[in-house]
Coordinates of C-alpha atoms and ligand atoms in Angstrom, one line a residue:
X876 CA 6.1 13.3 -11.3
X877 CA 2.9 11.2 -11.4
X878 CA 3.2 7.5 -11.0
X879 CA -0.1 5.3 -12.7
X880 CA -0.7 2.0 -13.1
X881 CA -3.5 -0.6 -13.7
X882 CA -4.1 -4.2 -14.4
X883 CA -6.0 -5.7 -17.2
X884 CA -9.5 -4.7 -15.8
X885 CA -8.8 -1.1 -16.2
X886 CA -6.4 0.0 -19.1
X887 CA -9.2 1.9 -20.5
X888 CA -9.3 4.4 -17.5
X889 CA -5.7 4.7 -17.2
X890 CA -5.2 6.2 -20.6
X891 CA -8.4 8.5 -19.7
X892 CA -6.3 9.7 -16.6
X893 CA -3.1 9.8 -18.3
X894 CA -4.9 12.3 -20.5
X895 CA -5.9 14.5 -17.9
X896 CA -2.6 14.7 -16.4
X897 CA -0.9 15.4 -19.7
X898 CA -3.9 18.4 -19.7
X899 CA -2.1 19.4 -16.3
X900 CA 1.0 18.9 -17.6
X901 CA 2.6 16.4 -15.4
X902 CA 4.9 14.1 -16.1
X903 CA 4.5 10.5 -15.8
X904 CA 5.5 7.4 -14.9
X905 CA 3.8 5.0 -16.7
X906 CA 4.2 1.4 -14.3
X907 CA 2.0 -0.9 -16.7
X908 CA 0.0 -2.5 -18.1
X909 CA -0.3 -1.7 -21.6
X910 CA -2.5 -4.5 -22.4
X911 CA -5.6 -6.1 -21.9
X912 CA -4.0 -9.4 -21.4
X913 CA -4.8 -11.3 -17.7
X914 CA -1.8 -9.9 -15.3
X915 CA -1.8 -9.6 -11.5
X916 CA -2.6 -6.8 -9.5
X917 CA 0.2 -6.7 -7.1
X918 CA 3.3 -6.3 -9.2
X919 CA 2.0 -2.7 -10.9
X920 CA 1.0 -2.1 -7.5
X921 CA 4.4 -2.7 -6.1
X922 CA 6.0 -0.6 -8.9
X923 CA 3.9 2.4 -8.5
X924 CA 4.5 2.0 -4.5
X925 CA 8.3 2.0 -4.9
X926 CA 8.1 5.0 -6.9
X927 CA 6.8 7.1 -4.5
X928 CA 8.2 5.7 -1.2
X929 CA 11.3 5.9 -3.0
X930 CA 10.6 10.1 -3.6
X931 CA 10.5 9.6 -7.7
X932 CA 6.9 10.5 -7.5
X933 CA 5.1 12.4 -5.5
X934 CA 2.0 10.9 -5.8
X935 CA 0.7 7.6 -7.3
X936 CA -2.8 6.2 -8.7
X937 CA -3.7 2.5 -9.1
X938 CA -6.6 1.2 -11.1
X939 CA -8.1 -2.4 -11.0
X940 CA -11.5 -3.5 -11.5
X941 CA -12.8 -2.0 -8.1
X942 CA -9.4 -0.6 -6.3
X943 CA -9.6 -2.4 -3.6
X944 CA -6.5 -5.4 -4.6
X945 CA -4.5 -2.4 -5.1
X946 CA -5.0 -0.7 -2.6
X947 CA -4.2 -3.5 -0.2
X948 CA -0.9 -4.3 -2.2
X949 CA 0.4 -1.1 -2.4
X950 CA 0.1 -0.4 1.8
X951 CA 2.0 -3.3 2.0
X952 CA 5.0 -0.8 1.4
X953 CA 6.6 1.1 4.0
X954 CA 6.0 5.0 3.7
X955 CA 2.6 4.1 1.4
X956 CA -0.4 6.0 2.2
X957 CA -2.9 4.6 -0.4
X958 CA -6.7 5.3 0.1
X959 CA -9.5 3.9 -2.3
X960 CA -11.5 6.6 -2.8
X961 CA -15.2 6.0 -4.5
X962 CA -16.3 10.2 -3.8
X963 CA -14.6 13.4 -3.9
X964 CA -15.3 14.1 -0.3
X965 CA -13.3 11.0 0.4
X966 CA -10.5 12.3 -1.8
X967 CA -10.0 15.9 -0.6
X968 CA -10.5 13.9 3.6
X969 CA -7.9 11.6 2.9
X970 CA -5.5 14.7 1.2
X971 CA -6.6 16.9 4.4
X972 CA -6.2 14.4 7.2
X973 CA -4.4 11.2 6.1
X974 CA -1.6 12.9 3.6
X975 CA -2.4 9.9 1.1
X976 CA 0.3 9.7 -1.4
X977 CA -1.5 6.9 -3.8
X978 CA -5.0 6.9 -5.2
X979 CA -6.8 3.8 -6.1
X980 CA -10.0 3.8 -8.1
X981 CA -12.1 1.1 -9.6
X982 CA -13.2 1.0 -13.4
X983 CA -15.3 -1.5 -12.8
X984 CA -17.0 0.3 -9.9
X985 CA -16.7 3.7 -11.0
X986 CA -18.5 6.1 -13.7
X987 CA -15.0 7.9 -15.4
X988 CA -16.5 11.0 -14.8
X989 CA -16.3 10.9 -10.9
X990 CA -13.1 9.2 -11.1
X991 CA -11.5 11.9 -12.9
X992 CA -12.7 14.5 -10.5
X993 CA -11.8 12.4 -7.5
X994 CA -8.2 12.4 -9.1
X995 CA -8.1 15.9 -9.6
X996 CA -8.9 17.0 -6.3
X997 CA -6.9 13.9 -4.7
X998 CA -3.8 15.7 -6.6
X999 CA -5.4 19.7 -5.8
X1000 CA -6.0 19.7 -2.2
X1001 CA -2.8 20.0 0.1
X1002 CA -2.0 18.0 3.6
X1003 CA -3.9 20.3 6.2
X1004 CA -1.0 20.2 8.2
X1005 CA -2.8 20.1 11.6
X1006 CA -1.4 18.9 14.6
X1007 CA -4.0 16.5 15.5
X1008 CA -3.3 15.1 12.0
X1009 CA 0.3 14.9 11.4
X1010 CA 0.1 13.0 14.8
X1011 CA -2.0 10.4 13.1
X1012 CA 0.0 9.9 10.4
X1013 CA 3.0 9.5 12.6
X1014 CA 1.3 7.0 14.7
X1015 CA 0.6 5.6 11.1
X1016 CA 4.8 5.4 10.6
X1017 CA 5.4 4.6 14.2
X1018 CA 3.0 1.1 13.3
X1019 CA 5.3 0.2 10.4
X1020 CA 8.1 0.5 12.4
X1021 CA 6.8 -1.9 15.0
X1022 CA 5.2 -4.0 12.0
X1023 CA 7.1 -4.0 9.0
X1024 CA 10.5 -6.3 8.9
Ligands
LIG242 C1 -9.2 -8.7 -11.8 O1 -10.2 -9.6 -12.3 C2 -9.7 -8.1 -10.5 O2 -9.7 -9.0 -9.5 C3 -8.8 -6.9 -10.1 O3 -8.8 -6.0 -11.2 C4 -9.2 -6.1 -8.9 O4 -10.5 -5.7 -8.9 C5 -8.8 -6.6 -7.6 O5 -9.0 -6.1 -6.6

């Protein structure tokens, strides 16, 4: 299952990428918002976070107006690997060497068109696996364990 979620600044792209992964057939978890009413950032960001940390997703994506609040907000969860990604290159590199598990775009940054090939290929391309990687990414954990209360 696919967890989404957006503020008010992007509820426009979210039911664009909510189309595409019905397309794929995923299931969803819809985190919010529905509305174009003023809400903040961090609490959809939070939701969509504890969904995958908590394994009820396997992946997440976060829309604001550029990605970047979300972003921040949701690595402010243990086990959260969220990378703003503005290019397909940086979505299949962060998929390859950082295992991301959330995607944040902008809509207010972005065309839709790259954004929905950046999510496809953030949700295609597999975790290399290479040691020299996984060691990152576990020196990634090892700083939330020394960090994170
Ligand atoms: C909302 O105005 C805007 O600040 C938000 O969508 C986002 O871009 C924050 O990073």
């Amino acid at each position: 299952m696919i967890a989404i979620g957006c503020d008010h600044a992007a509820t426009e792209y979210k039911k664009e990428i909510k189309a595409l992964l019905e397309k794929r057939n995923e299931e969803i978890l819809d985190c919010g918002t529905q509305d174009g009413e003023s809400c903040d950032y961090p609490v959809c960001a939070e939701k969509v976070a504890l969904a995958v940390a908590g394994g009820k997703c396997e992946k997440g994506i976060l829309i604001c107006g550029t990605g970047i609040g979300m972003s921040i907000a949701a690595n402010k969860v243990r086990g959260i690997r969220c990378a703003l990604c503005a290019d397909v290159f940086s979505a299949q590199a962060t998929r390859l060497h950082n295992d991301a598990n959330v995607l944040a775009v902008g809509q207010r940054s972005m065309g839709i068109g790259s954004v929905l090939k950046i999510v496809e290929t953030f949700l295609d391309t597999p975790f290399s696996g290479e040691e020299r990687h996984a060691r990152r990414v576990g020196l990634i954990s090892e700083m939330e364990k020394k960090y994170f209360k």
